C-alpha atoms as a printed R data frame, in Angstrom:
   type eleno elety resid chain resno       x      y      z
1  ATOM     1    CA   ILE     A     1 -24.920 12.270 67.809
2  ATOM     2    CA   THR     A     2 -23.328 14.124 65.170
3  ATOM     3    CA   CYS     A     3 -20.859 16.865 66.230
4  ATOM     4    CA   ALA     A     4 -20.209 19.509 64.359
5  ATOM     5    CA   MET     A     5 -15.890 20.224 64.946
6  ATOM     6    CA   GLU     A     6 -15.287 22.532 62.948
7  ATOM     7    CA   PRO     A     7 -13.641 25.947 65.285
8  ATOM     8    CA   LYS     A     8 -16.797 28.092 63.507
9  ATOM     9    CA   HIS     A     9 -19.027 25.454 64.286
10 ATOM    10    CA   ARG     A    10 -18.272 24.707 67.988
11 ATOM    11    CA   SER     A    11 -20.402 25.877 71.204
12 ATOM    12    CA   SER     A    12 -20.571 25.353 74.668
13 ATOM    13    CA   ILE     A    13 -24.431 23.849 74.439
14 ATOM    14    CA   PHE     A    14 -24.794 20.974 73.476
15 ATOM    15    CA   THR     A    15 -28.220 19.143 73.120
16 ATOM    16    CA   PHE     A    16 -28.858 15.297 72.198
17 ATOM    17    CA   SER     A    17 -32.087 13.522 71.776
18 ATOM    18    CA   CYS     A    18 -33.484 10.297 72.165
19 ATOM    19    CA   ASP     A    19 -36.966  7.463 71.861
20 ATOM    20    CA   GLN     A    20 -37.711  8.487 75.452
21 ATOM    21    CA   LEU     A    21 -37.067 11.909 75.812
22 ATOM    22    CA   PRO     A    22 -39.324 12.731 78.630
23 ATOM    23    CA   GLU     A    23 -38.096  9.529 80.371
24 ATOM    24    CA   LEU     A    24 -34.767 10.761 80.150
25 ATOM    25    CA   HIS     A    25 -34.877 14.015 80.594
26 ATOM    26    CA   ARG     A    26 -37.240 13.357 83.993
27 ATOM    27    CA   PHE     A    27 -34.005 11.532 84.812
28 ATOM    28    CA   LEU     A    28 -31.553 13.844 84.629
29 ATOM    29    CA   LEU     A    29 -33.938 16.389 85.870
30 ATOM    30    CA   ASP     A    30 -34.647 13.866 89.723
31 ATOM    31    CA   ARG     A    31 -30.075 13.289 89.460
32 ATOM    32    CA   LYS     A    32 -29.585 16.563 89.847
33 ATOM    33    CA   ILE     A    33 -28.277 17.948 86.459
34 ATOM    34    CA   ILE     A    34 -28.976 21.133 84.974
35 ATOM    35    CA   LEU     A    35 -31.004 20.993 81.855
36 ATOM    36    CA   VAL     A    36 -33.658 22.305 80.042
37 ATOM    37    CA   ARG     A    37 -36.070 20.062 76.786
38 ATOM    38    CA   ARG     A    38 -36.010 22.842 74.053
39 ATOM    39    CA   GLU     A    39 -37.268 21.632 70.416
40 ATOM    40    CA   GLY     A    40 -37.322 17.435 70.661
41 ATOM    41    CA   SER     A    41 -33.802 17.314 71.996
42 ATOM    42    CA   ILE     A    42 -32.646 17.998 75.809
43 ATOM    43    CA   ARG     A    43 -29.989 20.674 75.971
44 ATOM    44    CA   VAL     A    44 -26.671 21.043 78.551
45 ATOM    45    CA   ALA     A    45 -24.634 23.941 78.756
46 ATOM    46    CA   VAL     A    46 -21.456 23.458 79.614
47 ATOM    47    CA   HIS     A    47 -18.962 26.286 80.278
48 ATOM    48    CA   LEU     A    48 -18.255 28.597 83.097
49 ATOM    49    CA   PHE     A    49 -20.340 27.231 86.049
50 ATOM    50    CA   ASN     A    50 -18.880 23.263 85.231
51 ATOM    51    CA   ASP     A    51 -16.299 21.946 85.794
52 ATOM    52    CA   GLU     A    52 -15.452 18.106 84.872
53 ATOM    53    CA   ARG     A    53 -16.897 16.539 87.782
54 ATOM    54    CA   ASP     A    54 -20.439 17.631 86.110
55 ATOM    55    CA   ILE     A    55 -19.866 16.678 82.694
56 ATOM    56    CA   ASP     A    56 -18.591 13.295 84.609
57 ATOM    57    CA   ARG     A    57 -21.963 13.144 86.809
58 ATOM    58    CA   LEU     A    58 -23.601 14.056 83.422
59 ATOM    59    CA   ILE     A    59 -21.701 10.789 81.115
60 ATOM    60    CA   GLN     A    60 -22.652  8.805 84.135
61 ATOM    61    CA   ALA     A    61 -26.415  9.364 84.548
62 ATOM    62    CA   LEU     A    62 -26.909  8.571 80.225
63 ATOM    63    CA   GLU     A    63 -25.183  5.337 80.866
64 ATOM    64    CA   GLN     A    64 -27.147  4.596 84.168
65 ATOM    65    CA   PHE     A    65 -30.241  5.778 82.398
66 ATOM    66    CA   SER     A    66 -29.327  4.113 78.906
67 ATOM    67    CA   ARG     A    67 -28.893  0.236 81.224
68 ATOM    68    CA   SER     A    68 -31.185  0.944 82.541
69 ATOM    69    CA   ARG     A    69 -33.826  0.326 79.084
70 ATOM    70    CA   ARG     A    70 -32.202 -2.276 77.991
């Protein structure tokens, strides 16, 4: 994952991809994580309506998906 940390490139949109995109997309949706699949990536908008618990749930789900695919 590449991140642009310069202020002019920062955004509340987090986009990422993986080799198992359809499976990951469904996995996250099944866990009630709100996101969209767009242009070969998963797009998560992290802003006003999210709190730390939402971000923690996303991270935990990504870790769980990763472990389940090993």
